[in-house]
Coordinates of N, CA and C in Angstrom, one line a residue:
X4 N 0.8 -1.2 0.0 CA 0.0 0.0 0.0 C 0.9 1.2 0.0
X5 N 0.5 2.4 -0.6 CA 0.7 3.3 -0.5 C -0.1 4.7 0.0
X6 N 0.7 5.8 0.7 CA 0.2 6.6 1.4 C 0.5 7.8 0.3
X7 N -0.2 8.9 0.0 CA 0.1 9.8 -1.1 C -0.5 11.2 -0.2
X8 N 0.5 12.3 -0.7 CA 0.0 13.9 0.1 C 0.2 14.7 -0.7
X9 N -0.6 15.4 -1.3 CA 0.0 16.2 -2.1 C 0.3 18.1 -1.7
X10 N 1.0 18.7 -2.7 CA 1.0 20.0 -1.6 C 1.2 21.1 -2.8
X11 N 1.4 22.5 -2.7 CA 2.2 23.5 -3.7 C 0.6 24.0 -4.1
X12 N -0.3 23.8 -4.2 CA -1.5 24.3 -4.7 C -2.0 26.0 -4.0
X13 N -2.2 26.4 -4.9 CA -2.8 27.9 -4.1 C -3.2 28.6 -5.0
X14 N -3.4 30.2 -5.2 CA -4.0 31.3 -5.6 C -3.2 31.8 -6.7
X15 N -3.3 31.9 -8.0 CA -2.7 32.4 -8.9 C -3.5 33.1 -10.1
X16 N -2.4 34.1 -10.5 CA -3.3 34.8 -11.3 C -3.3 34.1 -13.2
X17 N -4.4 34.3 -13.9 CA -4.3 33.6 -15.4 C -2.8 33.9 -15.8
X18 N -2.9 33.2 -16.6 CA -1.5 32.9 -17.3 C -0.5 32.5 -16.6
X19 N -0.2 32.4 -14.9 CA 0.6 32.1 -14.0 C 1.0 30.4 -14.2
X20 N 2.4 30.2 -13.3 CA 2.4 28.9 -13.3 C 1.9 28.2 -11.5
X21 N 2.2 27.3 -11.1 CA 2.7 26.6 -10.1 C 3.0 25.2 -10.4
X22 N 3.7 24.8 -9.6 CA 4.2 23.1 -9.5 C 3.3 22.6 -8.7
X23 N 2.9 21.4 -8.5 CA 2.4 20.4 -7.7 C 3.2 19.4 -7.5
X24 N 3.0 18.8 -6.2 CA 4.2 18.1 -5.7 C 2.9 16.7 -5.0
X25 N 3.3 15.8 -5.4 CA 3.0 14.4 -4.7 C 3.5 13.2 -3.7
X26 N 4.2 13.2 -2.4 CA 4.8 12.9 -2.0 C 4.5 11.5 -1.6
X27 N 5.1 10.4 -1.9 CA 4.5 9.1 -1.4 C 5.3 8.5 -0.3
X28 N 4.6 7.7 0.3 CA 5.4 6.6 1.2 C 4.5 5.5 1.4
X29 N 5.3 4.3 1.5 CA 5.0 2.6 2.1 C 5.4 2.0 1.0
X30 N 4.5 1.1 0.4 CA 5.3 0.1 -0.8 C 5.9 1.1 -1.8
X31 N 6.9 0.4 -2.4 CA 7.7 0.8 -3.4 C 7.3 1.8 -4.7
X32 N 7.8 2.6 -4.8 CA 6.5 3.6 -5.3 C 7.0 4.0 -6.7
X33 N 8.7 3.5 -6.7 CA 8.5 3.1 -8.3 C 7.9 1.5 -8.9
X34 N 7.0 0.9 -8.3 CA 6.2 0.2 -9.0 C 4.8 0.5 -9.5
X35 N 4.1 1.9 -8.9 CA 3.2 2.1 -9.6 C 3.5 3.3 -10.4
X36 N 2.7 3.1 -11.7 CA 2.1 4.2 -12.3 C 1.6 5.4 -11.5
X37 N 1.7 6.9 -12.0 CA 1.0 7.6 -11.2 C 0.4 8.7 -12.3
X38 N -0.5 8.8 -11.8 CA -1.9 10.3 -12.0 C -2.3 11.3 -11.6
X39 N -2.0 12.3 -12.3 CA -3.1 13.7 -11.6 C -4.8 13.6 -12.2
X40 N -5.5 13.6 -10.9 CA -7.1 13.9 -11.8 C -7.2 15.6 -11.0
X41 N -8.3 15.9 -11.3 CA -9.1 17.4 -10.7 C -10.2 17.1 -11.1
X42 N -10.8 17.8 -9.4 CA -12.2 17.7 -9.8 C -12.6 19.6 -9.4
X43 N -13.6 20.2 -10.5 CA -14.2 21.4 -9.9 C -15.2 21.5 -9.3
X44 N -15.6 22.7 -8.9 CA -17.1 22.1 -8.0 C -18.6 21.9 -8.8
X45 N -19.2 20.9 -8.7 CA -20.4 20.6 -9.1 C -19.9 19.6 -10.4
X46 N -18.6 20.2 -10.7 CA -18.7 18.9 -11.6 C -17.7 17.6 -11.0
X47 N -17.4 16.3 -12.1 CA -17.2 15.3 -12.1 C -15.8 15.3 -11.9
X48 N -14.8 14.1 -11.1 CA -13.4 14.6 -11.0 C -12.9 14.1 -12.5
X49 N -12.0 14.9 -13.5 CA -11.2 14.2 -14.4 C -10.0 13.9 -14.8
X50 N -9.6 13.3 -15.7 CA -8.0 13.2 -15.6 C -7.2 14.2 -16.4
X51 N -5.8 14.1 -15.6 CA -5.2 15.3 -16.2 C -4.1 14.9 -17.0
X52 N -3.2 13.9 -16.4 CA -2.2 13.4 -16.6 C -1.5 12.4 -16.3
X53 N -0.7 11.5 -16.7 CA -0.3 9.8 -15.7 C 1.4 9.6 -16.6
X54 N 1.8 8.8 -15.8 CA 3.1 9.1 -15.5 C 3.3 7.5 -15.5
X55 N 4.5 6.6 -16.4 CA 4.6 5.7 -16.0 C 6.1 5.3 -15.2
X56 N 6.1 4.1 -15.2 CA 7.0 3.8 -13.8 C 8.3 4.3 -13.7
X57 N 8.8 4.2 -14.9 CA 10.2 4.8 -15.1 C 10.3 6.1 -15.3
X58 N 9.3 6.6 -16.0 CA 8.9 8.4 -15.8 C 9.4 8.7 -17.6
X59 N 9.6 7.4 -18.0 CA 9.9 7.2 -19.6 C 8.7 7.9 -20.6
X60 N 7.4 7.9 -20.1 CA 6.4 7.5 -21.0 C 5.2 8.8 -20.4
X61 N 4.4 9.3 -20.8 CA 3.4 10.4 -20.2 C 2.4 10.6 -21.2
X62 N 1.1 11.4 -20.8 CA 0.1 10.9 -21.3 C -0.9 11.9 -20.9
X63 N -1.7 13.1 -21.7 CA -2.1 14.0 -21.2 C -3.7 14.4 -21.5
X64 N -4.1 14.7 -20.7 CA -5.7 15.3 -21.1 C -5.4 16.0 -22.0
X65 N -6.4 16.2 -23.3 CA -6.5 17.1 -24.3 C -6.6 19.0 -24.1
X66 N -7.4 19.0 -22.9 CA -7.1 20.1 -22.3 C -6.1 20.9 -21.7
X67 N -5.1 20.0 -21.0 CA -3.9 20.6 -20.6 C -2.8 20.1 -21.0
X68 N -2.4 19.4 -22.3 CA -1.4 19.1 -23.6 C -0.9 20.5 -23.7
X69 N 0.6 20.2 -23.3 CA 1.2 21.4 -23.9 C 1.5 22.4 -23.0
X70 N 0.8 23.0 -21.8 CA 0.7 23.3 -21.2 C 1.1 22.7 -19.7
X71 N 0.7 21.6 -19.4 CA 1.1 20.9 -17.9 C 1.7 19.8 -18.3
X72 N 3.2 19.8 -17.2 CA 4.1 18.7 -17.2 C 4.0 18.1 -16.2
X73 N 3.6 16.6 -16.6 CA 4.3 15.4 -15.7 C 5.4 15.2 -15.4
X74 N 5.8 15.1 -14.1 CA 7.2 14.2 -13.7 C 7.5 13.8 -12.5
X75 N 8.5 12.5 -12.5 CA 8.8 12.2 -11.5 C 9.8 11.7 -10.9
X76 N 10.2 11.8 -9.8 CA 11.7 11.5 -8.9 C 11.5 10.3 -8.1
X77 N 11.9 8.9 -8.8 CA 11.5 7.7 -8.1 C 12.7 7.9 -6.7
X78 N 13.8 8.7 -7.2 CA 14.5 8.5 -5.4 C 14.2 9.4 -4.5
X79 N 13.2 10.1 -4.8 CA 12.6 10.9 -3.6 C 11.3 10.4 -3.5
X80 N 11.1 9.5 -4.2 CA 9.3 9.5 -4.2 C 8.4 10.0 -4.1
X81 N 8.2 11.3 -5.6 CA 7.6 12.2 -5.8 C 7.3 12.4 -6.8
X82 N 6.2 12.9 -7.0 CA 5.6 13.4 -8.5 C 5.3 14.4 -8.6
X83 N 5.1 14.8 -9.6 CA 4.9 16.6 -9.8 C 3.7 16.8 -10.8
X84 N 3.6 17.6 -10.7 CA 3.1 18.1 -11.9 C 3.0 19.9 -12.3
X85 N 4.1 20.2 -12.9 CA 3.9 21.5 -13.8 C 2.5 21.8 -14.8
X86 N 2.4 23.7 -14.2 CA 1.2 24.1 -14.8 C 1.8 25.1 -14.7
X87 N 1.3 25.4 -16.1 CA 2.0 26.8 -17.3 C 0.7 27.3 -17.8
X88 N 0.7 28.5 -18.0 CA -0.3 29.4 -18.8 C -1.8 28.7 -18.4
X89 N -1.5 29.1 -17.1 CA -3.1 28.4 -16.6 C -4.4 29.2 -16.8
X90 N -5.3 28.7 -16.9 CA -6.6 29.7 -17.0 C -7.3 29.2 -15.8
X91 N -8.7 30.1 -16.1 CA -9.8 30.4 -14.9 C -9.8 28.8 -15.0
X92 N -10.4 28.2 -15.8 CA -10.6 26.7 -16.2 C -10.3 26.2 -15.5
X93 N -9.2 26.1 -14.3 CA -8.2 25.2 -14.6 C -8.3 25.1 -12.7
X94 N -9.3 25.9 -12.2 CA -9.5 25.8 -11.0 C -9.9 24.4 -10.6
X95 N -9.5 23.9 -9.4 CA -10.0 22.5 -9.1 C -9.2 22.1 -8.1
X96 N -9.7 21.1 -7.0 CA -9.2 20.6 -6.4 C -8.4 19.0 -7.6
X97 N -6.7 19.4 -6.9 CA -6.1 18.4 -7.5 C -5.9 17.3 -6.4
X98 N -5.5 16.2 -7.3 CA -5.3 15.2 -6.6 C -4.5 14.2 -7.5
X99 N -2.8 13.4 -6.6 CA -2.7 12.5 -7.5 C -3.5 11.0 -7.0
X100 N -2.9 10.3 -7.9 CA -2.9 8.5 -7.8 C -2.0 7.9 -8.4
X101 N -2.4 6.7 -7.6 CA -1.3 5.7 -8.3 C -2.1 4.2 -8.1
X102 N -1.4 3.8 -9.6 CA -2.6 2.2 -10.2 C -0.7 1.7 -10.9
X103 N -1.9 0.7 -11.8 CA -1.2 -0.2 -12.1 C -0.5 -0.3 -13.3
X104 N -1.7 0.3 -14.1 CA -2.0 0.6 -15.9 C -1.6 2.3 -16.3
X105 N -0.2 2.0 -17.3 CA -0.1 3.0 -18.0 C -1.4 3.9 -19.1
X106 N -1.2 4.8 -19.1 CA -2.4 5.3 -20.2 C -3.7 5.0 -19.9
X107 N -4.1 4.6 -18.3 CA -5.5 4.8 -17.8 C -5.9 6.2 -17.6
X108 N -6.7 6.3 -18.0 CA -7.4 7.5 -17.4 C -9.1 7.7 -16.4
X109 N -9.6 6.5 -16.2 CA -10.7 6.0 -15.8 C -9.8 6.2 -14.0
X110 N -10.8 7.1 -13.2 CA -10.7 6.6 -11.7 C -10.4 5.2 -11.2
X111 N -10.9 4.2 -12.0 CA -11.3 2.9 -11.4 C -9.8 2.3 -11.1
X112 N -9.0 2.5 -12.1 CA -7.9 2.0 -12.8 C -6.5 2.9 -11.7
X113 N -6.9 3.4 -10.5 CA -6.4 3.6 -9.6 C -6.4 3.2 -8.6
X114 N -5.8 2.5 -7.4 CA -6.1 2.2 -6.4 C -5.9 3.1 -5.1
X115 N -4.8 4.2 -5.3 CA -4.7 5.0 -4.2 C -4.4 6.4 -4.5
X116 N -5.3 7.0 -3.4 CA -5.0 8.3 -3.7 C -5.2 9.4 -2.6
X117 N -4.5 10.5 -3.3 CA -4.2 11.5 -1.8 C -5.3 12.0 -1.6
X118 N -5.2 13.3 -0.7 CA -6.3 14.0 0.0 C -6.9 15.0 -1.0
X119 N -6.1 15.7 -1.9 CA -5.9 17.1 -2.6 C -5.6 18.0 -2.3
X120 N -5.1 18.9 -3.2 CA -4.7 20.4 -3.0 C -5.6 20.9 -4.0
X121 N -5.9 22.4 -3.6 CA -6.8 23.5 -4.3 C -6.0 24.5 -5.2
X122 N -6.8 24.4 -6.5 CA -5.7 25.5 -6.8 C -6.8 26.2 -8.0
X123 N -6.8 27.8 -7.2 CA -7.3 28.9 -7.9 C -6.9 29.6 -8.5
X124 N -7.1 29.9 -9.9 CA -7.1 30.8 -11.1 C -7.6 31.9 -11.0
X125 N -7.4 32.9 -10.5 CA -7.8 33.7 -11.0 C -7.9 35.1 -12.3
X126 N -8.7 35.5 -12.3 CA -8.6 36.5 -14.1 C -8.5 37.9 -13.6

């Protein structure tokens, strides 16, 4: 099992960046794949981006392609995720995961995940 926290989320203005940072501990955490989803409010949580084990391979919502970088430090056991030229849009509570299956993007297809961090856009 794995324990996941994520942190770096807060108040920025459009076009701003910030990092997100995913910190794991317990089983070996370069064995899982890992994921950022966001959910905004009233709507449904979706996926942003997933990360495979070696940090070789990445895989992005059509929405933030181009814009937000996946990555990861298996000797710190940590994941990131870079956001560039962000918009209002883009508000949401984040959250990573970690599963089993590269190129999932389905919730199901995760078995663990953190609490979330918030992170406001503002215009």
């Amino acid at each position: 099992q794995v324990q996941l926290v994520e942190s770096g989320g807060g108040l920025v203005q459009a076009g701003g960046s910030l990092r997100l940072s995913c910190a794991a501990s317990g089983r070996s955490f370069s064995s899982y794949v890992m994921g950022w989803f966001r959910q905004a409010p009233g709507k449904e949580r979706e996926f942003v981006a997933t990360i495979s084990r070696s940090g070789a391979s990445t895989y992005y919502a059509d929405s933030v392609k181009g814009r937000f970088t996946i990555s990861r430090d298996n000797a710190k056991n940590t994941v990131y995720l870079e956001m560039n030229s962000l918009k209002t849009e883009d508000s949401a509570v984040y959250y990573c995961a970690g599963g089993n299956y590269f190129g999932a993007y389905e919730q199901s297809s995760y078995a663990y995940w953190g609490q979330g961090t918030q992170v406001t856009v503002s215009s």
